[in-house]
Structures are given as structure tokens and as C-alpha cells.
C-alpha atoms as a printed R data frame, in Angstrom:
    type eleno elety resid chain resno       x       y       z
1   ATOM     1    CA   MET     A     1   1.690 -38.677   8.755
2   ATOM     2    CA   THR     A     2   0.182 -41.275  11.075
3   ATOM     3    CA   PRO     A     3  -1.545 -40.319  14.352
4   ATOM     4    CA   ARG     A     4   1.294 -41.918  16.321
5   ATOM     5    CA   ALA     A     5   3.907 -39.900  14.415
6   ATOM     6    CA   ARG     A     6   1.954 -36.683  15.024
7   ATOM     7    CA   LEU     A     7   1.749 -37.497  18.728
8   ATOM     8    CA   VAL     A     8   5.500 -38.157  18.928
9   ATOM     9    CA   LEU     A     9   6.236 -34.929  17.066
10  ATOM    10    CA   PHE     A    10   3.916 -32.978  19.366
11  ATOM    11    CA   LEU     A    11   5.482 -34.431  22.530
12  ATOM    12    CA   ALA     A    12   9.008 -33.720  21.281
13  ATOM    13    CA   ALA     A    13   8.108 -30.125  20.438
14  ATOM    14    CA   ALA     A    14   6.305 -29.696  23.753
15  ATOM    15    CA   VAL     A    15   9.364 -30.867  25.692
16  ATOM    16    CA   VAL     A    16  11.651 -28.473  23.845
17  ATOM    17    CA   ILE     A    17   9.271 -25.507  24.211
18  ATOM    18    CA   GLY     A    18   8.642 -26.318  27.838
19  ATOM    19    CA   ALA     A    19  12.380 -26.501  28.628
20  ATOM    20    CA   VAL     A    20  13.120 -23.221  26.838
21  ATOM    21    CA   PHE     A    21  10.141 -21.509  28.498
22  ATOM    22    CA   THR     A    22  11.235 -22.710  31.913
23  ATOM    23    CA   LEU     A    23  14.807 -21.483  31.405
24  ATOM    24    CA   ALA     A    24  13.483 -18.116  30.238
25  ATOM    25    CA   CYS     A    25  11.226 -17.763  33.273
26  ATOM    26    CA   LEU     A    26  14.087 -18.498  35.609
27  ATOM    27    CA   GLN     A    27  15.893 -15.443  34.263
28  ATOM    28    CA   LEU     A    28  12.971 -13.075  34.828
29  ATOM    29    CA   PRO     A    29  13.161 -10.477  37.619
30  ATOM    30    CA   HIS     A    30  11.517 -11.567  40.837
31  ATOM    31    CA   PHE     A    31   7.998 -10.456  41.623
32  ATOM    32    CA   GLY     A    32   7.859  -7.142  43.433
33  ATOM    33    CA   THR     A    33  11.347  -6.106  42.481
34  ATOM    34    CA   GLN     A    34  12.140  -2.549  41.546
35  ATOM    35    CA   THR     A    35  14.431  -3.728  38.751
36  ATOM    36    CA   HIS     A    36  12.867  -3.993  35.321
37  ATOM    37    CA   PRO     A    37  15.767  -4.182  32.869
38  ATOM    38    CA   TYR     A    38  13.681  -4.753  29.762
39  ATOM    39    CA   ALA     A    39  11.314  -1.874  30.535
40  ATOM    40    CA   ASP     A    40  14.203   0.455  31.324
41  ATOM    41    CA   ARG     A    41  15.919  -0.372  28.030
42  ATOM    42    CA   ALA     A    42  12.700  -0.187  26.038
43  ATOM    43    CA   VAL     A    43  11.772   3.228  27.412
44  ATOM    44    CA   ALA     A    44  15.304   4.514  26.915
45  ATOM    45    CA   ALA     A    45  15.266   3.321  23.307
46  ATOM    46    CA   THR     A    46  11.857   4.900  22.813
47  ATOM    47    CA   MET     A    47  13.112   8.282  23.967
48  ATOM    48    CA   ARG     A    48  16.262   7.933  21.926
49  ATOM    49    CA   GLN     A    49  14.235   7.194  18.794
50  ATOM    50    CA   ARG     A    50  11.770  10.017  19.561
51  ATOM    51    CA   THR     A    51   8.667   7.827  19.551
52  ATOM    52    CA   ALA     A    52   6.167   8.965  22.163
53  ATOM    53    CA   ASN     A    53   4.255   5.655  22.232
54  ATOM    54    CA   THR     A    54   6.593   3.057  23.761
55  ATOM    55    CA   VAL     A    55   4.428   0.161  22.606
56  ATOM    56    CA   SER     A    56   4.689   1.267  18.971
57  ATOM    57    CA   SER     A    57   8.421   1.795  19.377
58  ATOM    58    CA   VAL     A    58   8.741  -1.789  20.640
59  ATOM    59    CA   ASN     A    59   6.515  -3.209  17.893
60  ATOM    60    CA   PHE     A    60   7.789  -1.268  14.877
61  ATOM    61    CA   ASP     A    61  11.351  -0.396  15.844
62  ATOM    62    CA   GLN     A    62  12.907  -2.475  18.615
63  ATOM    63    CA   ARG     A    63  11.056  -5.649  17.581
64  ATOM    64    CA   ALA     A    64  10.245  -4.726  13.999
65  ATOM    65    CA   PHE     A    65  11.482  -8.062  12.694
66  ATOM    66    CA   ASP     A    66   9.140  -9.953  15.056
67  ATOM    67    CA   THR     A    67   6.228  -7.782  13.979
68  ATOM    68    CA   LEU     A    68   7.040  -8.562  10.357
69  ATOM    69    CA   GLY     A    69   6.501 -12.217  11.230
70  ATOM    70    CA   GLU     A    70   3.192 -11.445  12.931
71  ATOM    71    CA   GLU     A    71   2.003  -9.455   9.934
72  ATOM    72    CA   SER     A    72   3.057 -12.323   7.651
73  ATOM    73    CA   ILE     A    73   0.906 -14.708   9.704
74  ATOM    74    CA   LEU     A    74  -2.164 -12.554   9.071
75  ATOM    75    CA   PHE     A    75  -1.298 -12.321   5.371
76  ATOM    76    CA   ALA     A    76  -0.902 -16.107   5.206
77  ATOM    77    CA   ALA     A    77  -4.205 -16.573   7.016
78  ATOM    78    CA   VAL     A    78  -5.953 -14.407   4.453
79  ATOM    79    CA   LEU     A    79  -4.345 -16.313   1.592
80  ATOM    80    CA   GLY     A    80  -5.377 -19.611   3.172
81  ATOM    81    CA   ALA     A    81  -8.970 -18.468   3.621
82  ATOM    82    CA   VAL     A    82  -9.125 -17.231   0.029
83  ATOM    83    CA   GLY     A    83  -7.929 -20.612  -1.179
84  ATOM    84    CA   LEU     A    84 -10.138 -22.733   1.063
85  ATOM    85    CA   LEU     A    85 -13.302 -20.649   0.688
86  ATOM    86    CA   ARG     A    86 -13.122 -20.102  -3.064
87  ATOM    87    CA   ARG     A    87 -16.179 -21.074  -5.074
88  ATOM    88    CA   THR     A    88 -15.929 -24.659  -6.209
89  ATOM    89    CA   SER     A    89 -17.303 -26.240  -9.357
90  ATOM    90    CA   ASP     A    90 -20.398 -27.561  -7.583
91  ATOM    91    CA   GLU     A    91 -21.317 -24.195  -6.092
92  ATOM    92    CA   ARG     A    92 -23.251 -21.367  -7.645
93  ATOM    93    CA   ARG     A    93 -23.401 -17.726  -6.796
94  ATOM    94    CA   THR     A    94 -26.930 -16.620  -5.947
95  ATOM    95    CA   ARG     A    95 -28.375 -13.243  -5.217
96  ATOM    96    CA   PRO     A    96 -28.779 -12.977  -1.447
97  ATOM    97    CA   PRO     A    97 -32.293 -12.290  -0.202
98  ATOM    98    CA   LEU     A    98 -33.068  -9.018   1.472
99  ATOM    99    CA   GLY     A    99 -34.427  -8.708   4.975
100 ATOM   100    CA   PRO     A   100 -36.001  -5.920   6.977
101 ATOM   101    CA   VAL     A   101 -33.818  -3.471   8.880
102 ATOM   102    CA   LEU     A   102 -35.134  -1.411  11.751
103 ATOM   103    CA   PRO     A   103 -35.062   2.332  11.046
104 ATOM   104    CA   SER     A   104 -33.133   2.873  14.282
105 ATOM   105    CA   THR     A   105 -30.482   0.381  13.122
106 ATOM   106    CA   ARG     A   106 -30.249   2.058   9.732
107 ATOM   107    CA   LEU     A   107 -29.894   5.499  11.361
108 ATOM   108    CA   PHE     A   108 -27.337   4.252  13.880
109 ATOM   109    CA   GLY     A   109 -25.272   2.684  11.107
110 ATOM   110    CA   ALA     A   110 -25.405   5.808   8.955
111 ATOM   111    CA   LEU     A   111 -24.230   7.931  11.878
112 ATOM   112    CA   MET     A   112 -21.516   5.582  13.085
113 ATOM   113    CA   LEU     A   113 -20.008   4.725   9.690
114 ATOM   114    CA   PRO     A   114 -18.100   8.016   9.182
115 ATOM   115    CA   VAL     A   115 -17.231   8.208  12.882
116 ATOM   116    CA   THR     A   116 -15.803   4.686  12.875
117 ATOM   117    CA   LEU     A   117 -13.798   5.240   9.687
118 ATOM   118    CA   LEU     A   118 -12.412   8.526  11.036
119 ATOM   119    CA   THR     A   119 -11.539   6.859  14.319
120 ATOM   120    CA   GLY     A   120  -9.728   4.077  12.501
121 ATOM   121    CA   VAL     A   121  -7.676   6.525  10.451
122 ATOM   122    CA   TYR     A   122  -6.824   8.514  13.586
123 ATOM   123    CA   ILE     A   123  -5.776   5.454  15.561
124 ATOM   124    CA   ALA     A   124  -3.616   4.151  12.735
125 ATOM   125    CA   GLY     A   125  -2.178   7.521  11.833
126 ATOM   126    CA   HIS     A   126  -1.208   8.456  15.384
127 ATOM   127    CA   GLY     A   127   0.153   5.083  16.428
128 ATOM   128    CA   GLN     A   128   3.624   6.476  17.179
129 ATOM   129    CA   LEU     A   129   2.152   9.159  19.456
130 ATOM   130    CA   SER     A   130  -0.792   7.681  21.355
131 ATOM   131    CA   PRO     A   131  -2.227   4.282  22.304
132 ATOM   132    CA   GLY     A   132  -3.259   2.338  19.246
133 ATOM   133    CA   GLY     A   133  -1.395   1.717  16.033
134 ATOM   134    CA   GLY     A   134  -1.710  -0.021  12.713
135 ATOM   135    CA   PHE     A   135  -3.141  -3.292  14.032
136 ATOM   136    CA   GLN     A   136  -5.882  -1.598  16.056
137 ATOM   137    CA   GLY     A   137  -6.628   1.061  13.462
138 ATOM   138    CA   GLY     A   138  -6.898  -1.528  10.696
139 ATOM   139    CA   VAL     A   139  -9.436  -3.526  12.691
140 ATOM   140    CA   VAL     A   140 -11.520  -0.411  13.374
141 ATOM   141    CA   LEU     A   141 -11.478   0.528   9.683
142 ATOM   142    CA   ALA     A   142 -12.605  -2.947   8.644
143 ATOM   143    CA   THR     A   143 -15.331  -2.867  11.297
144 ATOM   144    CA   GLY     A   144 -16.557   0.476  10.004
145 ATOM   145    CA   VAL     A   145 -16.913  -0.857   6.469
146 ATOM   146    CA   HIS     A   146 -19.040  -3.752   7.737
147 ATOM   147    CA   LEU     A   147 -21.480  -1.399   9.439
148 ATOM   148    CA   THR     A   148 -23.083  -1.162   6.005
149 ATOM   149    CA   TYR     A   149 -23.884  -4.877   6.252
150 ATOM   150    CA   LEU     A   150 -25.794  -4.334   9.498
151 ATOM   151    CA   ALA     A   151 -27.429  -1.028   8.670
152 ATOM   152    CA   ALA     A   152 -28.131  -1.358   4.964
153 ATOM   153    CA   ASP     A   153 -27.702  -4.490   2.923
154 ATOM   154    CA   TYR     A   154 -25.152  -7.122   1.921
155 ATOM   155    CA   ARG     A   155 -25.262  -5.784  -1.624
156 ATOM   156    CA   VAL     A   156 -24.294  -2.330  -0.421
157 ATOM   157    CA   LEU     A   157 -21.352  -3.835   1.433
158 ATOM   158    CA   ASP     A   158 -20.378  -5.807  -1.648
159 ATOM   159    CA   ARG     A   159 -20.379  -2.642  -3.768
160 ATOM   160    CA   LEU     A   160 -18.400  -0.721  -1.160
161 ATOM   161    CA   ARG     A   161 -15.556  -3.233  -0.907
162 ATOM   162    CA   HIS     A   162 -13.721  -3.589  -4.192
163 ATOM   163    CA   ARG     A   163 -12.236  -7.030  -3.728
164 ATOM   164    CA   GLU     A   164  -9.649  -6.926  -6.462
165 ATOM   165    CA   LEU     A   165  -8.381  -3.596  -5.250
166 ATOM   166    CA   LEU     A   166  -8.337  -4.772  -1.622
167 ATOM   167    CA   ASP     A   167  -6.532  -7.952  -2.560
168 ATOM   168    CA   ARG     A   168  -3.779  -5.964  -4.242
169 ATOM   169    CA   THR     A   169  -3.681  -3.410  -1.419
170 ATOM   170    CA   ASP     A   170  -3.272  -6.204   1.130
171 ATOM   171    CA   ALA     A   171  -0.398  -7.754  -0.806
172 ATOM   172    CA   LEU     A   172   1.308  -4.418  -1.503
173 ATOM   173    CA   ALA     A   173   1.108  -3.334   2.140
174 ATOM   174    CA   ALA     A   174   2.438  -6.666   3.398
175 ATOM   175    CA   GLY     A   175   5.239  -6.569   0.854
176 ATOM   176    CA   GLY     A   176   5.912  -2.915   1.576
177 ATOM   177    CA   TYR     A   177   6.741  -3.712   5.172
178 ATOM   178    CA   ALA     A   178   9.394  -6.203   4.041
179 ATOM   179    CA   VAL     A   179  10.760  -3.771   1.476
180 ATOM   180    CA   LEU     A   180  11.076  -0.975   4.031
181 ATOM   181    CA   GLY     A   181  13.539  -3.128   5.889
182 ATOM   182    CA   LEU     A   182  15.891  -2.842   2.935
183 ATOM   183    CA   LEU     A   183  16.410   0.849   3.712
184 ATOM   184    CA   GLY     A   184  18.695  -0.153   6.564
185 ATOM   185    CA   LEU     A   185  20.731  -2.463   4.366
186 ATOM   186    CA   ALA     A   186  21.024   0.256   1.722
187 ATOM   187    CA   VAL     A   187  22.878   2.557   4.143
188 ATOM   188    CA   GLY     A   188  24.979  -0.193   5.704
189 ATOM   189    CA   ALA     A   189  22.807  -0.777   8.776
190 ATOM   190    CA   ALA     A   190  20.755  -3.789   9.836
191 ATOM   191    CA   TYR     A   191  17.562  -4.980   8.201
192 ATOM   192    CA   LEU     A   192  14.584  -2.946   9.447
193 ATOM   193    CA   GLN     A   193  16.870  -0.673  11.457
194 ATOM   194    CA   ASN     A   194  15.362   2.761  11.936
195 ATOM   195    CA   VAL     A   195  17.514   4.891   9.646
196 ATOM   196    CA   LEU     A   196  15.072   7.653   8.684
197 ATOM   197    CA   HIS     A   197  15.139  11.171  10.143
198 ATOM   198    CA   LEU     A   198  13.678  10.949  13.650
199 ATOM   199    CA   GLY     A   199  12.053  14.382  13.652
200 ATOM   200    CA   THR     A   200  10.796  16.224  16.726
201 ATOM   201    CA   PHE     A   201   9.541  14.245  19.703
202 ATOM   202    CA   ASN     A   202   5.714  13.965  19.994
203 ATOM   203    CA   GLN     A   203   5.134  15.287  16.484
204 ATOM   204    CA   LEU     A   204   3.235  13.442  13.779
205 ATOM   205    CA   THR     A   205   6.347  13.061  11.698
206 ATOM   206    CA   SER     A   206   8.528  11.850  14.579
207 ATOM   207    CA   GLY     A   207   9.830   8.320  15.027
208 ATOM   208    CA   GLY     A   208  11.630   7.875  11.715
209 ATOM   209    CA   LEU     A   209  10.605   4.507  10.238
210 ATOM   210    CA   VAL     A   210   7.988   3.774  12.956
211 ATOM   211    CA   PRO     A   211   5.050   5.758  11.439
212 ATOM   212    CA   VAL     A   212   5.801   4.433   7.972
213 ATOM   213    CA   ILE     A   213   5.753   0.788   9.103
214 ATOM   214    CA   ASN     A   214   2.756   1.538  11.300
215 ATOM   215    CA   ALA     A   215   0.841   2.892   8.302
216 ATOM   216    CA   ALA     A   216   1.763  -0.153   6.192
217 ATOM   217    CA   VAL     A   217   0.478  -2.464   8.937
218 ATOM   218    CA   GLY     A   218  -2.762  -0.471   9.267
219 ATOM   219    CA   VAL     A   219  -3.467  -0.765   5.552
220 ATOM   220    CA   GLU     A   220  -2.561  -4.443   5.479
221 ATOM   221    CA   VAL     A   221  -4.683  -5.311   8.488
222 ATOM   222    CA   GLY     A   222  -7.695  -3.321   7.315
223 ATOM   223    CA   ALA     A   223  -7.631  -4.684   3.756
224 ATOM   224    CA   GLY     A   224  -6.814  -8.213   4.936
225 ATOM   225    CA   ILE     A   225  -9.721  -8.427   7.373
226 ATOM   226    CA   ILE     A   226 -12.174  -7.076   4.792
227 ATOM   227    CA   VAL     A   227 -10.991  -9.655   2.251
228 ATOM   228    CA   LEU     A   228 -11.094 -12.398   4.875
229 ATOM   229    CA   LEU     A   229 -14.668 -11.586   5.952
230 ATOM   230    CA   ALA     A   230 -15.732 -11.194   2.332
231 ATOM   231    CA   HIS     A   231 -14.981 -14.833   1.634
232 ATOM   232    CA   PHE     A   232 -16.740 -16.016   4.780
233 ATOM   233    CA   LEU     A   233 -19.813 -13.903   3.923
234 ATOM   234    CA   ASP     A   234 -19.768 -15.282   0.390
235 ATOM   235    CA   GLN     A   235 -20.175 -18.750   1.805
236 ATOM   236    CA   THR     A   236 -23.154 -17.760   3.936
237 ATOM   237    CA   GLU     A   237 -24.850 -15.210   1.684
238 ATOM   238    CA   GLU     A   238 -24.162 -16.072  -1.952
239 ATOM   239    CA   PHE     A   239 -22.834 -19.567  -2.527
240 ATOM   240    CA   THR     A   240 -25.279 -22.437  -2.838
241 ATOM   241    CA   ALA     A   241 -24.020 -25.997  -2.756
242 ATOM   242    CA   GLY     A   242 -25.033 -28.527  -5.363
243 ATOM   243    CA   ARG     A   243 -25.483 -28.310  -9.108
244 ATOM   244    CA   GLY     A   244 -28.624 -26.496 -10.133
245 ATOM   245    CA   ALA     A   245 -29.217 -25.225  -6.634
246 ATOM   246    CA   GLY     A   246 -28.483 -21.586  -7.443
247 ATOM   247    CA   VAL     A   247 -31.701 -19.647  -7.907
248 ATOM   248    CA   SER     A   248 -31.821 -15.939  -8.237
249 ATOM   249    CA   VAL     A   249 -33.865 -14.294  -5.545
250 ATOM   250    CA   ALA     A   250 -35.921 -11.305  -6.475
251 ATOM   251    CA   ALA     A   251 -35.156  -8.113  -4.625
252 ATOM   252    CA   ALA     A   252 -37.656  -7.083  -1.962
253 ATOM   253    CA   PRO     A   253 -38.313  -3.424  -1.315
254 ATOM   254    CA   GLY     A   254 -36.935  -1.900   1.837
255 ATOM   255    CA   GLY     A   255 -34.790  -4.891   2.613
256 ATOM   256    CA   GLY     A   256 -31.515  -5.253   4.479
257 ATOM   257    CA   ALA     A   257 -29.333  -7.744   6.255
258 ATOM   258    CA   SER     A   258 -31.023  -9.552   9.075
């Protein structure tokens, strides 16, 4: 596509999006009004579906189909990064050099690793009850895993993250979200409609399909971010451009990521 064609396409899309956005804004409630129709309906639906966290109810129940699209964007981004950052024929994998790590950094990482992982599991597991959810919990879990890179060594991180397993976990969780939507169709309802038992309000098992989708998103986000960062770190730590450029580096005692 020529630059002129891209410019024309961009301007045409901008005009359409601008017109639709303007029409949508004109229908919004006025500033300072006491009427909030969307909030009233969202909260009412949240109570009806016995999901204590309204945000999770909106994301994984009332707008579950939109969230499926958002999750698919992350999955596509991971796939794209895996394809673009793969090792090419003129690159070699080298053993990354070790660097010194301050004892205080090592101690801080050792202490924070289990705390961060536990926090991530809690945030993801209680998404239907309290602020947080699968997206936030998945990010916290991935962050916790990478504390080993800061506090120990890249090689420790590489041993901790099983890439093949994480790749499959990412794909299964992303696909699992889409498959869960079929439950509604199986009982004659809409795709992704919340058809599971709603349970007791404010209990861990409440919300019907919401905690299940929330868990799938948490797993997909956590695994996807780890896989995504793994390929970026490969480029900076292990891959060496040019034929014959890969030289193994001897391990240094007491080293770590700098």
C-alpha cells in the first residue's frame, strides 16, 4: 500500500470514528446530573448475578464478549512477539554472563518472591469479590516470577519458567475462555451468558461463570506476559547477531543479573 493510500485510509477511518464518537458523547448524561443510567443498570445486574465486585461483573459477565476480544488482543500480541523475536539463522544462542548482585537485593528478592506470588493468586482468585481480577493478578504473578531475574540470575529465571508449558498454558487459557461461552449456547441461552449456579452473594463460589472466566484470564495473562518477556530477554541476554559471533561465556562465581 502506498503512503498516499494509507493516508486516505487513515483519514476516512478517522472521520467515521470521530462522527460515531461525537454522536455517542451527545447521548451521555450531562455533567453534574444525578442520573447515571449505565451505572444503575450495571450495579443492578451485579446484584442480580451475585457478584460483589461490580467491575468484574461488567468485565466478565455484562461485557464478557468485549473482554474476550481484549484477551484475544493480548494473545495475538504474544504470538506476534514470538514470531518476530524468534532466533534467526544468523543468530546464535550464547550463555549470558553473570554479574554481581548486592546481598540486600538478593535478600529482598527472596523475601518478596513468595509474597508476590501469593498476592497474585489472591488477586486473581478473589476477582469477583474484591478489587482486582484476572488481568491484575496475572500481571502480579508474572512480575513475581521475574524477581528471580533481579535477585538471582537470568539462568535461574530461565529454569523457573518452562517455556513449552507456559506456551501451551497460554493457548489453553485463551481458548478456554472462548469455549466457556459455549455453555450458554448448550442450554439455549446466548454465547457467554452466565448460566452457571450463582451461589451465595459475597462467597468465593458466587457469581456463576464470572470466577471461572476470571481464573482463565488470570492464567492467560500471567503465562502470556512471561512468554512475551522471555523472548525479549532472549534477544538481550542470549542471542548474538552474526555468524560465528556466539561464544560461550564461562560462569563467574557469585554472579547475578545486573
